[in-house]
Amino acid sequence: ACFAQHRQSGTVMVRVRIAPSGQVEARTLGRHRGSPTSACIEKAVRQAAFRPSTGLVLDYPFQP
C-alpha cells in the first residue's frame, strides 16, 4: 500500500530490529532512506509486536 500511495517502484531495504521486549524498530537503508515511501513502510513495520525473546536484527527487502 505504501508503494501505491506514494507512486514509487523498486525495492526498499529496511533494517528491522526486534528488541528482547518484542518491540519492533525499523530503519530504511540505501537510496530510498528519507523518502515518503520508506517512512510509510517504517511506520507499518513498527506496528508489529512479538513476544519477549532474545531479540533479532534482519535486513528485509520490501517490494510492491
The first five atom37 places (N, CA, C, CB, O) and aatype in JSON, in Angstrom:
{
  "aatype": [0, 4, 13, 0, 5, 8, 1, 5, 15, 7, 16, 19, 12, 19, 1, 19, 1, 9, 0, 14, 15, 7, 5, 19, 6, 0, 1, 16, 10, 7, 1, 8, 1, 7, 15, 14, 16, 15, 0, 4, 9, 6, 11, 0, 19, 1, 5, 0, 0, 13, 1, 14, 15, 16, 7, 10, 19, 10, 3, 18, 14, 13, 5, 14],
  "atom_mask": [
    [1, 1, 1, 1, 1],
    [1, 1, 1, 1, 1],
    [1, 1, 1, 1, 1],
    [1, 1, 1, 1, 1],
    [1, 1, 1, 1, 1],
    [1, 1, 1, 1, 1],
    [1, 1, 1, 1, 1],
    [1, 1, 1, 1, 1],
    [1, 1, 1, 1, 1],
    [1, 1, 1, 0, 1],
    [1, 1, 1, 1, 1],
    [1, 1, 1, 1, 1],
    [1, 1, 1, 1, 1],
    [1, 1, 1, 1, 1],
    [1, 1, 1, 1, 1],
    [1, 1, 1, 1, 1],
    [1, 1, 1, 1, 1],
    [1, 1, 1, 1, 1],
    [1, 1, 1, 1, 1],
    [1, 1, 1, 1, 1],
    [1, 1, 1, 1, 1],
    [1, 1, 1, 0, 1],
    [1, 1, 1, 1, 1],
    [1, 1, 1, 1, 1],
    [1, 1, 1, 1, 1],
    [1, 1, 1, 1, 1],
    [1, 1, 1, 1, 1],
    [1, 1, 1, 1, 1],
    [1, 1, 1, 1, 1],
    [1, 1, 1, 0, 1],
    [1, 1, 1, 1, 1],
    [1, 1, 1, 1, 1],
    [1, 1, 1, 1, 1],
    [1, 1, 1, 0, 1],
    [1, 1, 1, 1, 1],
    [1, 1, 1, 1, 1],
    [1, 1, 1, 1, 1],
    [1, 1, 1, 1, 1],
    [1, 1, 1, 1, 1],
    [1, 1, 1, 1, 1],
    [1, 1, 1, 1, 1],
    [1, 1, 1, 1, 1],
    [1, 1, 1, 1, 1],
    [1, 1, 1, 1, 1],
    [1, 1, 1, 1, 1],
    [1, 1, 1, 1, 1],
    [1, 1, 1, 1, 1],
    [1, 1, 1, 1, 1],
    [1, 1, 1, 1, 1],
    [1, 1, 1, 1, 1],
    [1, 1, 1, 1, 1],
    [1, 1, 1, 1, 1],
    [1, 1, 1, 1, 1],
    [1, 1, 1, 1, 1],
    [1, 1, 1, 0, 1],
    [1, 1, 1, 1, 1],
    [1, 1, 1, 1, 1],
    [1, 1, 1, 1, 1],
    [1, 1, 1, 1, 1],
    [1, 1, 1, 1, 1],
    [1, 1, 1, 1, 1],
    [1, 1, 1, 1, 1],
    [1, 1, 1, 1, 1],
    [1, 1, 1, 1, 1]
  ],
  "atom_positions": [
    [[0.82, -1.2, 0.0], [0.0, 0.0, 0.0], [0.87, 1.27, 0.0], [-0.93, -0.01, 1.21], [0.5, 2.28, -0.6]],
    [[2.02, 1.22, 0.67], [2.9, 2.39, 0.72], [3.43, 2.72, -0.67], [4.07, 2.14, 1.68], [3.54, 3.9, -1.03]],
    [[3.77, 1.71, -1.46], [4.27, 1.95, -2.81], [3.19, 2.6, -3.67], [4.75, 0.63, -3.46], [3.47, 3.55, -4.4]],
    [[1.97, 2.1, -3.6], [0.87, 2.65, -4.39], [0.54, 4.08, -3.95], [-0.37, 1.77, -4.28], [0.32, 4.95, -4.79]],
    [[0.51, 4.3, -2.65], [0.16, 5.62, -2.12], [1.15, 6.68, -2.58], [0.12, 5.58, -0.6], [0.75, 7.81, -2.88]],
    [[2.42, 6.34, -2.65], [3.46, 7.33, -2.98], [4.0, 7.16, -4.39], [4.61, 7.23, -1.99], [4.97, 7.8, -4.78]],
    [[3.36, 6.28, -5.16], [3.7, 6.05, -6.57], [5.19, 5.82, -6.77], [3.25, 7.22, -7.43], [5.84, 6.48, -7.59]],
    [[5.72, 4.88, -6.01], [7.13, 4.54, -6.11], [7.27, 3.07, -6.47], [7.87, 4.86, -4.78], [6.46, 2.24, -6.04]],
    [[8.27, 2.75, -7.25], [8.55, 1.36, -7.58], [9.95, 1.03, -7.09], [8.41, 1.1, -9.1], [10.66, 1.9, -6.58]],
    [[10.34, -0.21, -7.24], [11.67, -0.63, -6.81], [11.61, -1.39, -5.51], [0.0, 0.0, 0.0], [10.55, -1.86, -5.1]],
    [[12.75, -1.49, -4.87], [12.87, -2.22, -3.62], [13.33, -1.27, -2.53], [13.84, -3.42, -3.76], [14.26, -0.49, -2.74]],
    [[12.7, -1.32, -1.38], [13.11, -0.53, -0.22], [13.63, -1.52, 0.81], [11.92, 0.35, 0.36], [12.88, -2.36, 1.31]],
    [[14.93, -1.42, 1.14], [15.54, -2.31, 2.12], [15.4, -1.68, 3.5], [17.04, -2.58, 1.77], [15.75, -0.52, 3.71]],
    [[14.89, -2.48, 4.43], [14.63, -1.98, 5.78], [15.34, -2.87, 6.79], [13.11, -1.91, 6.08], [15.2, -4.1, 6.75]],
    [[16.11, -2.26, 7.69], [16.71, -3.0, 8.79], [15.67, -3.04, 9.91], [18.05, -2.33, 9.29], [15.21, -2.01, 10.4]],
    [[15.3, -4.26, 10.28], [14.28, -4.48, 11.3], [14.97, -5.05, 12.54], [13.15, -5.45, 10.78], [15.7, -6.03, 12.47]],
    [[14.72, -4.41, 13.65], [15.27, -4.88, 14.93], [14.11, -5.23, 15.84], [16.2, -3.82, 15.6], [13.25, -4.4, 16.14]],
    [[14.1, -6.49, 16.28], [13.09, -6.93, 17.24], [13.8, -6.99, 18.59], [12.45, -8.34, 16.84], [14.66, -7.84, 18.82]],
    [[13.42, -6.08, 19.46], [14.05, -5.97, 20.78], [13.65, -7.16, 21.65], [13.65, -4.64, 21.46], [12.63, -7.8, 21.4]],
    [[14.44, -7.46, 22.68], [14.07, -8.54, 23.59], [12.67, -8.36, 24.19], [15.09, -8.62, 24.71], [12.03, -9.35, 24.55]],
    [[12.21, -7.14, 24.29], [10.86, -6.88, 24.82], [9.77, -7.26, 23.82], [10.73, -5.41, 25.2], [8.6, -7.38, 24.19]],
    [[10.15, -7.43, 22.53], [9.17, -7.71, 21.48], [8.83, -6.49, 20.65], [0.0, 0.0, 0.0], [8.15, -6.61, 19.63]],
    [[9.28, -5.31, 21.07], [9.02, -4.08, 20.32], [9.88, -4.07, 19.06], [9.31, -2.82, 21.19], [11.02, -4.54, 19.06]],
    [[9.32, -3.52, 17.97], [9.99, -3.51, 16.68], [10.47, -2.11, 16.33], [9.06, -4.04, 15.6], [9.74, -1.13, 16.48]],
    [[11.71, -2.02, 15.86], [12.28, -0.78, 15.34], [12.58, -1.03, 13.87], [13.57, -0.34, 16.13], [12.95, -2.14, 13.49]],
    [[12.44, 0.0, 13.02], [12.7, -0.13, 11.6], [13.43, 1.1, 11.09], [11.39, -0.35, 10.81], [13.11, 2.22, 11.48]],
    [[14.42, 0.86, 10.21], [15.18, 1.96, 9.62], [15.49, 1.59, 8.17], [16.49, 2.25, 10.42], [16.03, 0.53, 7.9]],
    [[15.14, 2.47, 7.26], [15.39, 2.24, 5.84], [16.88, 2.39, 5.55], [14.57, 3.2, 4.97], [17.55, 3.27, 6.09]],
    [[17.38, 1.52, 4.68], [18.77, 1.56, 4.24], [18.81, 1.99, 2.78], [19.46, 0.18, 4.44], [17.84, 1.8, 2.04]],
    [[19.93, 2.56, 2.35], [20.14, 2.82, 0.93], [19.49, 4.08, 0.39], [0.0, 0.0, 0.0], [19.16, 5.01, 1.13]],
    [[19.31, 4.07, -0.92], [18.91, 5.29, -1.64], [17.49, 5.78, -1.34], [19.03, 5.05, -3.1], [17.19, 6.94, -1.59]],
    [[16.63, 4.93, -0.83], [15.25, 5.35, -0.55], [15.09, 5.94, 0.85], [14.31, 4.18, -0.72], [14.0, 6.39, 1.22]],
    [[16.16, 5.93, 1.63], [16.11, 6.44, 3.0], [15.6, 7.88, 3.0], [17.5, 6.36, 3.68], [16.1, 8.71, 2.23]],
    [[14.63, 8.18, 3.83], [14.08, 9.52, 3.95], [12.94, 9.82, 2.99], [0.0, 0.0, 0.0], [12.35, 10.9, 3.04]],
    [[12.63, 8.88, 2.11], [11.53, 9.11, 1.16], [10.18, 8.9, 1.85], [11.65, 8.17, -0.07], [10.12, 8.22, 2.88]],
    [[9.1, 9.46, 1.31], [7.78, 9.23, 1.88], [7.41, 7.74, 1.9], [6.73, 10.01, 1.11], [6.75, 7.27, 2.84]],
    [[7.82, 7.0, 0.88], [7.53, 5.56, 0.85], [8.23, 4.84, 1.99], [7.95, 4.95, -0.5], [7.62, 4.01, 2.67]],
    [[9.5, 5.15, 2.21], [10.23, 4.47, 3.28], [9.66, 4.84, 4.65], [11.71, 4.82, 3.22], [9.59, 3.99, 5.53]],
    [[9.26, 6.08, 4.84], [8.65, 6.49, 6.11], [7.36, 5.71, 6.35], [8.36, 8.01, 6.11], [7.08, 5.29, 7.48]],
    [[6.57, 5.52, 5.3], [5.32, 4.76, 5.4], [5.61, 3.3, 5.78], [4.54, 4.82, 4.07], [4.94, 2.73, 6.64]],
    [[6.61, 2.7, 5.12], [6.96, 1.31, 5.41], [7.49, 1.17, 6.83], [8.0, 0.79, 4.41], [7.11, 0.24, 7.54]],
    [[8.37, 2.08, 7.25], [8.89, 2.04, 8.62], [7.76, 2.1, 9.64], [9.88, 3.2, 8.85], [7.76, 1.35, 10.61]],
    [[6.81, 2.97, 9.41], [5.68, 3.11, 10.34], [4.88, 1.82, 10.39], [4.77, 4.29, 9.91], [4.47, 1.38, 11.47]],
    [[4.64, 1.2, 9.24], [3.87, -0.05, 9.2], [4.63, -1.18, 9.92], [3.58, -0.46, 7.74], [4.03, -1.96, 10.65]],
    [[5.94, -1.26, 9.7], [6.74, -2.31, 10.33], [6.75, -2.14, 11.84], [8.18, -2.31, 9.77], [6.69, -3.13, 12.57]],
    [[6.84, -0.91, 12.32], [6.88, -0.65, 13.77], [5.6, -1.06, 14.49], [7.15, 0.82, 14.03], [5.6, -1.22, 15.71]],
    [[4.52, -1.23, 13.76], [3.26, -1.62, 14.38], [3.24, -3.1, 14.78], [2.1, -1.33, 13.44], [2.38, -3.52, 15.56]],
    [[4.17, -3.88, 14.24], [4.24, -5.29, 14.61], [4.76, -5.43, 16.03], [5.14, -6.07, 13.62], [5.46, -4.55, 16.53]],
    [[4.42, -6.52, 16.67], [4.9, -6.8, 18.02], [5.12, -8.3, 18.15], [3.9, -6.27, 19.1], [4.4, -9.11, 17.55]],
    [[6.1, -8.66, 18.93], [6.44, -10.05, 19.14], [6.5, -10.35, 20.63], [7.77, -10.41, 18.46], [6.63, -9.43, 21.44]],
    [[6.42, -11.61, 20.97], [6.58, -12.0, 22.37], [8.03, -11.76, 22.79], [6.17, -13.49, 22.59], [8.93, -11.8, 21.95]],
    [[8.26, -11.53, 24.07], [9.64, -11.35, 24.54], [10.52, -12.53, 24.13], [9.67, -11.17, 26.07], [10.08, -13.68, 24.18]],
    [[11.76, -12.23, 23.73], [12.7, -13.26, 23.29], [14.12, -12.71, 23.45], [12.42, -13.68, 21.81], [14.33, -11.71, 24.14]],
    [[15.07, -13.37, 22.83], [16.45, -12.87, 22.89], [16.67, -11.73, 21.91], [17.43, -14.0, 22.59], [17.71, -11.08, 21.96]],
    [[15.7, -11.47, 21.01], [15.8, -10.38, 20.05], [16.37, -10.86, 18.72], [0.0, 0.0, 0.0], [16.86, -11.99, 18.61]],
    [[16.28, -9.99, 17.7], [16.71, -10.35, 16.35], [16.9, -9.09, 15.53], [15.68, -11.3, 15.68], [16.14, -8.13, 15.7]],
    [[17.9, -9.07, 14.64], [18.09, -7.97, 13.7], [18.19, -8.61, 12.32], [19.38, -7.1, 14.04], [18.93, -9.57, 12.12]],
    [[17.42, -8.06, 11.35], [17.48, -8.56, 9.99], [17.23, -7.44, 9.01], [16.46, -9.69, 9.79], [16.56, -6.46, 9.33]],
    [[17.77, -7.6, 7.8], [17.51, -6.67, 6.71], [16.48, -7.31, 5.81], [18.82, -6.31, 5.92], [16.66, -8.45, 5.37]],
    [[15.4, -6.6, 5.53], [14.29, -7.16, 4.77], [13.96, -6.28, 3.57], [13.05, -7.33, 5.67], [13.79, -5.07, 3.73]],
    [[13.88, -6.87, 2.37], [13.53, -6.08, 1.19], [12.02, -5.99, 1.01], [14.17, -6.69, -0.07], [11.34, -7.02, 0.96]],
    [[11.49, -4.79, 0.93], [10.08, -4.59, 0.65], [9.93, -4.21, -0.82], [9.47, -3.49, 1.59], [10.64, -3.33, -1.31]],
    [[9.0, -4.88, -1.52], [8.75, -4.61, -2.93], [7.25, -4.51, -3.16], [9.38, -5.72, -3.82], [6.46, -5.12, -2.44]],
    [[6.85, -3.73, -4.19], [5.41, -3.64, -4.48], [4.88, -4.94, -5.03], [5.14, -2.51, -5.48], [3.7, -5.04, -5.34]]
  ]
}
